[in-house]
Coordinates of C-alpha atoms in Angstrom, one line a residue:
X1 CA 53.5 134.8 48.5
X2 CA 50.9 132.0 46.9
X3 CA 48.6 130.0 49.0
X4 CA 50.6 127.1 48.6
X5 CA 53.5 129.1 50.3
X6 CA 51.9 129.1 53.4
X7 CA 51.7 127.0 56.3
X8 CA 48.6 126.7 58.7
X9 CA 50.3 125.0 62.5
X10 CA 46.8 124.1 63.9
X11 CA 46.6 124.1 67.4
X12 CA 44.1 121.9 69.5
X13 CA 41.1 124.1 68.2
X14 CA 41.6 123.2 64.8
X15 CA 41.3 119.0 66.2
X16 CA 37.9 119.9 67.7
X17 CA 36.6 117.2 65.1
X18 CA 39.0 114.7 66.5
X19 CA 39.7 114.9 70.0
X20 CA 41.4 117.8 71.3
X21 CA 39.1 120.9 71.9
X22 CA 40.6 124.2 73.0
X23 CA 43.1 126.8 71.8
X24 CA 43.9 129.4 68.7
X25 CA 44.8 128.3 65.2
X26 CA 48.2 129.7 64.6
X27 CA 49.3 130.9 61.2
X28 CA 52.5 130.9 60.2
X29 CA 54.3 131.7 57.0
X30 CA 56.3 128.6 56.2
X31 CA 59.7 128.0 54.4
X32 CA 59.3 129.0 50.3
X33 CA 60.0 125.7 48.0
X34 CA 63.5 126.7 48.0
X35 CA 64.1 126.2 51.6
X36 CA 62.0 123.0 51.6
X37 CA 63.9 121.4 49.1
X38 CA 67.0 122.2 50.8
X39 CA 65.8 120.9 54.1
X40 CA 64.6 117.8 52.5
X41 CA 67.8 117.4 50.8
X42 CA 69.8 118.0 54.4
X43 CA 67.3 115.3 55.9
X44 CA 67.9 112.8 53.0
X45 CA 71.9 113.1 53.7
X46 CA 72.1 113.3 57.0
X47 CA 69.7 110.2 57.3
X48 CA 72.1 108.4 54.0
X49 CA 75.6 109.2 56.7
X50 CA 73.4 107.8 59.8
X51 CA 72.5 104.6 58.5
X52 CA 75.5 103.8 56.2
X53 CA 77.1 104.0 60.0
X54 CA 74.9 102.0 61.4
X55 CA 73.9 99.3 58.6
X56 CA 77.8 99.0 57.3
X57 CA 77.6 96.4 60.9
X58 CA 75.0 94.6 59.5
X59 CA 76.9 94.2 56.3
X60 CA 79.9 93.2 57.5
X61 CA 79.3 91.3 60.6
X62 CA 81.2 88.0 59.3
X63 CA 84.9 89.9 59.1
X64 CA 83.6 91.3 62.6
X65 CA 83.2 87.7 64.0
X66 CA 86.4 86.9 62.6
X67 CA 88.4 89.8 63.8
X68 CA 86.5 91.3 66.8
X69 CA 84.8 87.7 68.2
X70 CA 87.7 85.8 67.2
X71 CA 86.1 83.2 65.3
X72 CA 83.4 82.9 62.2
X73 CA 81.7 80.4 63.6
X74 CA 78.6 80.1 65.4
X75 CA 79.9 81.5 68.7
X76 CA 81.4 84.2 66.8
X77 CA 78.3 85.3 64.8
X78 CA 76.5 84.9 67.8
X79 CA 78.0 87.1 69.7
X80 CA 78.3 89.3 67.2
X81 CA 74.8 89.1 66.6
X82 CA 74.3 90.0 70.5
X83 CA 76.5 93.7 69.6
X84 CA 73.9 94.2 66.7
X85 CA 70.9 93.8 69.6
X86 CA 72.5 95.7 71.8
X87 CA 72.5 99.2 70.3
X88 CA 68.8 98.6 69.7
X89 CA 69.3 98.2 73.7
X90 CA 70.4 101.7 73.7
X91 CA 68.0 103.3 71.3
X92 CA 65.2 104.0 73.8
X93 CA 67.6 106.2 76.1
X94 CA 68.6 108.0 72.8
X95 CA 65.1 108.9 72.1
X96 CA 64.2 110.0 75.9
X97 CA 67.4 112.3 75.8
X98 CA 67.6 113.6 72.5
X99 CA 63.4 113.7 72.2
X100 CA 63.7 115.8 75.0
X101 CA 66.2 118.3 73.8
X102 CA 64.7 118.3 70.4
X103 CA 61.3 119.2 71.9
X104 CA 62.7 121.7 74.0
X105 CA 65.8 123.1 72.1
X106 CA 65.0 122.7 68.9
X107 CA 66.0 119.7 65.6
X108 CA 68.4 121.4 64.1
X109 CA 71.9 121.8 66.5
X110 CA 70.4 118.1 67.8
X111 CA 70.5 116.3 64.6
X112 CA 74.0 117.9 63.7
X113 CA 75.7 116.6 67.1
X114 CA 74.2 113.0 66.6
X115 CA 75.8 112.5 62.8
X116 CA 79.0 113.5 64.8
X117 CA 78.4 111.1 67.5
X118 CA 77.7 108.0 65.2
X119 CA 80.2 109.1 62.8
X120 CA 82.9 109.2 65.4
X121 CA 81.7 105.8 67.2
X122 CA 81.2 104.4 63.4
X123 CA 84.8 105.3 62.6
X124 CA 86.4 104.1 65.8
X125 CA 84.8 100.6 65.6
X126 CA 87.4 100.6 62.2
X127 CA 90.2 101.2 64.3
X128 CA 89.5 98.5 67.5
X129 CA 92.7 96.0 67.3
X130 CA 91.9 92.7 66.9
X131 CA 90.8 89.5 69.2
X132 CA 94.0 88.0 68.6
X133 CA 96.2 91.6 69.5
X134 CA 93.8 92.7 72.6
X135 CA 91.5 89.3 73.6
X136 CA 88.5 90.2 75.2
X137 CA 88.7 94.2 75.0
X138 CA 88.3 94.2 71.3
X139 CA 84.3 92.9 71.8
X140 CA 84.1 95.3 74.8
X141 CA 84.8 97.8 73.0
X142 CA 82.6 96.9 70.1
X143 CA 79.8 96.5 72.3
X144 CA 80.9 100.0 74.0
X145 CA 81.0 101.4 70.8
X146 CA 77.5 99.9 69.4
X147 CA 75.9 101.4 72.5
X148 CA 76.5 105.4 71.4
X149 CA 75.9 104.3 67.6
X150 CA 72.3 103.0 69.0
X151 CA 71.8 106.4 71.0
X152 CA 72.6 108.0 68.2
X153 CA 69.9 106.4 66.2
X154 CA 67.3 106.1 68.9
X155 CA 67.9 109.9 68.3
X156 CA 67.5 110.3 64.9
X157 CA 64.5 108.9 62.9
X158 CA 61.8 111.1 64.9
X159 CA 64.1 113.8 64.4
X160 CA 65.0 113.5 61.0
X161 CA 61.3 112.7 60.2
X162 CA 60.1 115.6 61.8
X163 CA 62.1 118.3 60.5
X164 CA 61.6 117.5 57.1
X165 CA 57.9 117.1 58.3
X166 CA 57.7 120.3 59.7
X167 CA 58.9 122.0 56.3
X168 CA 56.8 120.1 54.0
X169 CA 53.8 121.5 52.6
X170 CA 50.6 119.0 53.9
X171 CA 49.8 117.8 50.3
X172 CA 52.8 116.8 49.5
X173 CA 54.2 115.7 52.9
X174 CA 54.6 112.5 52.5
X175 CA 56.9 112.4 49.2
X176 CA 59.1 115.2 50.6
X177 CA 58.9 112.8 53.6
X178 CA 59.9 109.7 51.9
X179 CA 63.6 111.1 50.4
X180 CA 64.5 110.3 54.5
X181 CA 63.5 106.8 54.1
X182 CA 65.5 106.8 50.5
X183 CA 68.2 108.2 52.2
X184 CA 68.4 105.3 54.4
X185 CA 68.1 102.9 51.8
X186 CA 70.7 104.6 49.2
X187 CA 73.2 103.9 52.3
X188 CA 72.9 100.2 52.7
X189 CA 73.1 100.2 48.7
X190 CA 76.4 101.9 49.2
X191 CA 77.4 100.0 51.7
X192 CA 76.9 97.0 50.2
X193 CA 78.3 97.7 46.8
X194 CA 81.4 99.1 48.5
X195 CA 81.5 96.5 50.5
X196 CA 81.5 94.2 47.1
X197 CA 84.1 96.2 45.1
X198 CA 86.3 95.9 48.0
X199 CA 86.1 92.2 48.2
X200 CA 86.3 92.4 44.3
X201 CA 89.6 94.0 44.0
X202 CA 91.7 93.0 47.4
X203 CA 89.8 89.2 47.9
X204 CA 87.9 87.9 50.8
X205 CA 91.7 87.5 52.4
X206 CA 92.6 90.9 52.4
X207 CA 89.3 92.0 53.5
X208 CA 89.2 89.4 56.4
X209 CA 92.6 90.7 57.3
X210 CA 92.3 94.4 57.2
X211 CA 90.1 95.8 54.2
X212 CA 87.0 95.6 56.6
X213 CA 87.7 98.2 58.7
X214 CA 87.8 100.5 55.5
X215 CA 83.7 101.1 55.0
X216 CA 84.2 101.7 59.3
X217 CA 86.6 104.5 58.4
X218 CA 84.9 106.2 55.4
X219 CA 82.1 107.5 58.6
X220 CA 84.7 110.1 59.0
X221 CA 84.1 112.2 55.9
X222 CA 80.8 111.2 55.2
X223 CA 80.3 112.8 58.6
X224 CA 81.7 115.5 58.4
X225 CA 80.0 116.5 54.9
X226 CA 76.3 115.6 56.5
X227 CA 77.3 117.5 59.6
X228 CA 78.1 120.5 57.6
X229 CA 74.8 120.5 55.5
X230 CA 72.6 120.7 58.4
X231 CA 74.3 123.3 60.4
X232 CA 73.1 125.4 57.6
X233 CA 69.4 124.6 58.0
X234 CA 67.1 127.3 59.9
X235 CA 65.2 125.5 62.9
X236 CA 61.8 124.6 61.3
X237 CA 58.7 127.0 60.5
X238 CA 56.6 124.5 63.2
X239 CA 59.1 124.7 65.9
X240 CA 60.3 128.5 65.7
X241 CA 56.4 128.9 66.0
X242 CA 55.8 127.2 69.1
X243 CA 59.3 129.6 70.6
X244 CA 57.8 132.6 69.6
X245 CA 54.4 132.6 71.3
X246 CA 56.7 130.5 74.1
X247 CA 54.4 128.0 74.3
X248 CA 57.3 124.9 73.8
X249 CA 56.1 122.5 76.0
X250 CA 58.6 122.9 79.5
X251 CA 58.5 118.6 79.6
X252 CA 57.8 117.5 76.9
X253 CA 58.1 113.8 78.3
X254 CA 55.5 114.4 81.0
X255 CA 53.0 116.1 79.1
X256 CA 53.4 112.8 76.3
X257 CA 52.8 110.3 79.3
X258 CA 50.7 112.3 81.2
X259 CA 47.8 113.2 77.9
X260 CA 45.7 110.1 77.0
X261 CA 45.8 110.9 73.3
X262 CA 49.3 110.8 73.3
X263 CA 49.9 107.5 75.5
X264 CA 46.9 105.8 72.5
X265 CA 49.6 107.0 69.8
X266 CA 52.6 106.4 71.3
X267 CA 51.3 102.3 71.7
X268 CA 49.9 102.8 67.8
X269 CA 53.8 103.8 67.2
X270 CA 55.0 100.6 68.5
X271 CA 53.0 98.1 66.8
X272 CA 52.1 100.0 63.3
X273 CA 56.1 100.0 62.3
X274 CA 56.0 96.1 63.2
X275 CA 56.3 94.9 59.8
X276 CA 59.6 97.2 59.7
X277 CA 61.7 95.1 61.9
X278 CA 62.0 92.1 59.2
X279 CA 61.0 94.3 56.1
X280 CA 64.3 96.6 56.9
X281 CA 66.7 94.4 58.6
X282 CA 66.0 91.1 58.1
X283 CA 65.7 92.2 54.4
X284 CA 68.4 94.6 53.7
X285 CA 70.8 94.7 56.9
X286 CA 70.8 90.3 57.9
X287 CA 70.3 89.3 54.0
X288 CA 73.6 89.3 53.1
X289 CA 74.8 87.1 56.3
X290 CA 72.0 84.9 56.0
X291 CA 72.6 84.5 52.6
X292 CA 76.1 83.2 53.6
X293 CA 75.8 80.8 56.4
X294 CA 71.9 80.4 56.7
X295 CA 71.1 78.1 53.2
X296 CA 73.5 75.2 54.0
X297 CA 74.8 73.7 50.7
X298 CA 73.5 76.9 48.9
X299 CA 75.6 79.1 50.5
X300 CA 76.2 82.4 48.9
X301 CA 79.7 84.0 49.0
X302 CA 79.4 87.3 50.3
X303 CA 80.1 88.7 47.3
X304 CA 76.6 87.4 45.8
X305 CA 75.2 87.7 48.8
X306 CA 75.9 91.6 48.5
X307 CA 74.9 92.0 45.0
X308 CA 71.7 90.3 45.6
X309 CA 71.3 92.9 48.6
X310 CA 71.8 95.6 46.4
X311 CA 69.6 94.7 43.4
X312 CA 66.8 94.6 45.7
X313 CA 67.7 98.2 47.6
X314 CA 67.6 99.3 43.9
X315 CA 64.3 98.6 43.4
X316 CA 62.9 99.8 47.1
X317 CA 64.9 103.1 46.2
X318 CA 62.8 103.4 43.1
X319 CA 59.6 102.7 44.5
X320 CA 59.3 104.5 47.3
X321 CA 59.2 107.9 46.3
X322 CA 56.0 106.4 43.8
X323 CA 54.5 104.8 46.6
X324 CA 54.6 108.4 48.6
X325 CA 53.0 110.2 45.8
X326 CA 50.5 107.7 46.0
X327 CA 49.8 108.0 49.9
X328 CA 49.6 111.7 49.2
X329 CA 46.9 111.2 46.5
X330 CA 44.6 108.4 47.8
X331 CA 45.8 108.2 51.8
X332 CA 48.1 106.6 54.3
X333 CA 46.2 103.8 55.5
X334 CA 45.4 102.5 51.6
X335 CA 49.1 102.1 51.2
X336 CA 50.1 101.1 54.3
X337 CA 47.3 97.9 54.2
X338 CA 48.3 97.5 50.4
X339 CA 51.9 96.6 51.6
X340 CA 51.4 94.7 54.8
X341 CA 48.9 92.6 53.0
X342 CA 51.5 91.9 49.9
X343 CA 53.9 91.1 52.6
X344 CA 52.1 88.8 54.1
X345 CA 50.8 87.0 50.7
X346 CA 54.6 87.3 49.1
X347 CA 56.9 86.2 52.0
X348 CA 56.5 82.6 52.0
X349 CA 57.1 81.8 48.4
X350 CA 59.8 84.6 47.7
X351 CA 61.8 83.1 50.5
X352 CA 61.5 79.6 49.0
X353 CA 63.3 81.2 46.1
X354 CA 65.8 82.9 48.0
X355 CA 66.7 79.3 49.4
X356 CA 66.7 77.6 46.2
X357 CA 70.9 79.2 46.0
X358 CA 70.4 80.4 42.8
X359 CA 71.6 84.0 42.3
X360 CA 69.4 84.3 39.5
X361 CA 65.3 83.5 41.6
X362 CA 67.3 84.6 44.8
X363 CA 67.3 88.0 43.0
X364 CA 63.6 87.6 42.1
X365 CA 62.6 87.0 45.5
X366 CA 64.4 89.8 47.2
X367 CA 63.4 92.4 44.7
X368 CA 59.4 91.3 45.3
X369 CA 59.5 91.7 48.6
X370 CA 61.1 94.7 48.1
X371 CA 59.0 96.2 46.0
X372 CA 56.1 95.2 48.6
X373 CA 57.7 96.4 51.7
X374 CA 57.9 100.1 49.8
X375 CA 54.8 100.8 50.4
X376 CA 55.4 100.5 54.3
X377 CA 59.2 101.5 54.0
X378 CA 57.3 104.9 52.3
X379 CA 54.9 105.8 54.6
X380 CA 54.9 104.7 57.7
X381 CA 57.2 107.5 59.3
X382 CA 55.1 109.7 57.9
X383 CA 52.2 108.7 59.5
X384 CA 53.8 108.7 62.8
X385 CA 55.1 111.9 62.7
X386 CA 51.5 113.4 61.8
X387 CA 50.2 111.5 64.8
X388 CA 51.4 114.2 67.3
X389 CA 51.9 117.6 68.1
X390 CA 54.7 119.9 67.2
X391 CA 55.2 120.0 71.3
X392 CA 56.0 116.2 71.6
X393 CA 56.8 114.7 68.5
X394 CA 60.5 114.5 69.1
X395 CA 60.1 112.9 72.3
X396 CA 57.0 110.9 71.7
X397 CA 57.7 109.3 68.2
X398 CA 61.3 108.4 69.4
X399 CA 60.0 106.6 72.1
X400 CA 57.4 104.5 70.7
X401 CA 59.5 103.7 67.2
X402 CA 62.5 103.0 69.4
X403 CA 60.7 100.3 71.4
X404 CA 58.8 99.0 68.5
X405 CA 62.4 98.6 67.1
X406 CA 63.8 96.7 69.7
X407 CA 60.3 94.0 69.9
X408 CA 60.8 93.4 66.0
X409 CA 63.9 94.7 64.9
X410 CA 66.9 94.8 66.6
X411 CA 66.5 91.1 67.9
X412 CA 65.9 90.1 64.4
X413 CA 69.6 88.7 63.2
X414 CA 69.9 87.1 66.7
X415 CA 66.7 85.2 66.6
X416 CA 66.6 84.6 63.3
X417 CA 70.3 82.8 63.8
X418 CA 68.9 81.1 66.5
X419 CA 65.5 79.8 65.0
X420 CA 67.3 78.7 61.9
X421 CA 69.8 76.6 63.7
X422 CA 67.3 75.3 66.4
X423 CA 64.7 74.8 63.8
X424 CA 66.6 73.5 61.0
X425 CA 64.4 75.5 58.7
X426 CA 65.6 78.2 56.7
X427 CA 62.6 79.6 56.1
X428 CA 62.0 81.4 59.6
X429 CA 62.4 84.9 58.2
X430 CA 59.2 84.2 56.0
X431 CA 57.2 83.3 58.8
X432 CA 58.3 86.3 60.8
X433 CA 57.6 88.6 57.8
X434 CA 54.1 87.3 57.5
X435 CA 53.7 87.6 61.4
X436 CA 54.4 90.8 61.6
X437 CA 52.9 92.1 58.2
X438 CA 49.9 91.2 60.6
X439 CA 50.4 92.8 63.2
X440 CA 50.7 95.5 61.4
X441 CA 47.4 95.4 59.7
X442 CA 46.0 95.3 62.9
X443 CA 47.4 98.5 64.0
X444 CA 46.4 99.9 61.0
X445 CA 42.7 99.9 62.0
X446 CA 43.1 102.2 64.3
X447 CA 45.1 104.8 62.8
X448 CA 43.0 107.7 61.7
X449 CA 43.5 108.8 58.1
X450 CA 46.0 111.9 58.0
X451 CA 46.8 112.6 54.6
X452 CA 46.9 116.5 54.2
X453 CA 46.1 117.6 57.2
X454 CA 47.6 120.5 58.8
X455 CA 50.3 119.0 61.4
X456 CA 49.2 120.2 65.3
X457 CA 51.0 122.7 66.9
X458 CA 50.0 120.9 70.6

């Protein structure tokens, strides 16, 4: 077996130059390239089924105004709006539970159940009757329904992130890192050019009618395929390590809020990923709605507002794998200030574009902001997972991205709606771009480099 074959878990000796003094290095012979590839593949699929299920609301929340709401107007896509925030709601008690389990029990039987949970939850919000059939029941059980898609997901980016994490080899952790993020991405391209071919061949009646509970429905074999894949996967190298020498932390949650380090990483987790919120769903998830009610006369159907969706996921799909080659080659924090800084410089006048109604410079201005959210979209995760020990990362990175989430995410589309109305200015999600691109940049300065280092064992 070569060198590059091998994995070195440091444990808190091997941080002595940092700030955590103490215990044995740990060797450990990791997966071959055979097994990594095939973990990363599982990761990138299983992240592609989570997040078509939870994105295809995003997408579609118009017909769900109409049919769950009962009307497409603003009280409608308010309250629909107000399902979209609450499964961020839920996130945080996803990522206490299942960071817990995962920390204790293991990522692999952990990340299988949750694609079945969101799956099941996705497909059953396809079959809820309508406002006119069931009144008030059909948003409760929306809302009911968004809740165990959000503990799903609160669940599963710390998880996904750190198995793949925990199989990669350090110098090239961040691009085998980065397929999870594609995965994402590859989903709301699907689900958006489903979504258009569906409203291409039935017409916006039939989909308004019944065709949108279709994308809702397709969770079930999409599911079952990425639930199949990682029930295959071995628990990883990092993990089986720490069970061996039985030194997996007995609560993990009170040894992450109990160690300094790890309360100063877990606050870093919340505001580094701030620029995520309106890079990801103000971006990708709310474009396509505010494309379609926000720009007044301009207007988009949905089915431009889609396809302008999905040129720009195109080109965040291409860069981001290139922007995590980069991080591996000249360092996180490089990239990470590269695309906060773009964002910042790029919102304003890509947005005036976007609200100009022209398909044509609408599709310019979504794909530059793409292509400078990748660097962020790319690396971020990455960082956060390398930020803590195998003994808490589950836990730890679920809780601080779930949180950091529901301050600039999850209340995006709802306070974006809001702002634009209140405001009369459509160009709110620029300003919130550039706010948070901030933020960000910030939070960046304290971050310490990590590019190929060994990941901590605790």
């Amino acid at each position: 077996m070569t060198t590059s074959d091998r994995l070195d878990i440091p444990s808190d000796r091997d941080e002595a130059s940092s700030d955590a003094p103490g215990a044995a290095a740990v060797d450990v012979v990791s997966a071959n390239r055979k097994v990594v590839r095939k973990a990363t593949v599982a990761g990138s699929i299983g992240s592609f089924v989570e997040w078509y299920d939870y994105g295809i609301y995003g997408l579609l929340v118009t017909y769900l105004a109409i049919n769950i709401m009962g009307e497409a107007e603003a009280g409608g896509l308010f309250l629909t709006n107000v399902g979209f925030l609450v499964s961020f709601v839920a996130r945080p008690f996803g990522s206490v539970i299942c960071g817990y389990l995962g920390d204790r029990l293991g990522r692999k039987s952990l990340l299988a159940a949750l694609l079945v949970l969101i799956s099941a939850a996705t497909a059953a919000i396809g079959l809820i009757p309508s406002h006119a059939v069931i009144g008030v029941a059909a948003p409760v059980l929306l809302v009911l329904l968004r809740v165990l898609q959000g503990f799903s997901a609160g669940g599963e980016v710390a998880g996904a992130m750190s198995f793949v994490g925990e199989y990669a080899p350090d110098a090239r952790r961040n691009y085998m890192m980065s397929f999870i993020a594609v995965g994402s991405f590859v989903a709301l391209m699907f689900g958006s050019a489903f979504s258009a071919v569906l409203i291409t061949t039935l017409g916006d009646d039939s989909m308004t009618s019944w065709a949108w509970r279709v994308p809702f429905l397709l969770a079930v074999p999409l599911g079952y395929v990425g639930f199949y894949i990682r029930r295959r996967l071995e628990e990883t190298p990092h993990f089986t390590a720490l069970r061996e020498q039985n030194t997996v932390a007995r609560n993990p949650l009170r040894e992450a809020f109990t160690n300094r380090r790890h309360l100063k990483a877990i606050v870093l987790t919340i505001f580094l990923p701030a620029l995520n919120g309106p890079g990801y769903y103000l971006l990708f998830v709310y474009m396509p709605t505010y494309l379609k009610t926000s720009l007044g006369e301009h207007n988009f159907s949905m089915l431009r507002a889609l396809t302008v969706t999905a040129v720009s996921l195109v080109a965040i799909v291409v860069c981001i794998p290139l922007m995590a080659r980069l991080s591996d080659r000249i360092g996180r924090k490089p990239v990470l200030a590269g695309s906060a800084v773009a964002m910042a410089a790029v919102s304003y006048p890509m947005f005036r574009l976007i609200t100009t109604g022209e398909f044509g410079l609408a599709c310019v201005g979504t794909i530059v902001l793409a292509i400078a959210f990748s660097g962020h979209a790319a690396v971020v995760h990455t960082v956060l997972a390398e930020m803590f020990p195998t003994t808490v990362r589950y836990s730890a990175y679920s809780i601080g991205f779930s949180l950091s989430t529901i301050i600039f995410g999850g209340s995006a589309p709802l306070v974006m709606t809001e702002l634009i109305e209140s405001t009369g200015s459509n160009l709110v999600p620029a300003f919130a771009s550039i706010i948070t691109a901030l933020i960000t940049l910030v939070a960046i300065a304290f971050v310490r480099e990590t590019k190929g280092r060994p990941l901590a064992a605790r």
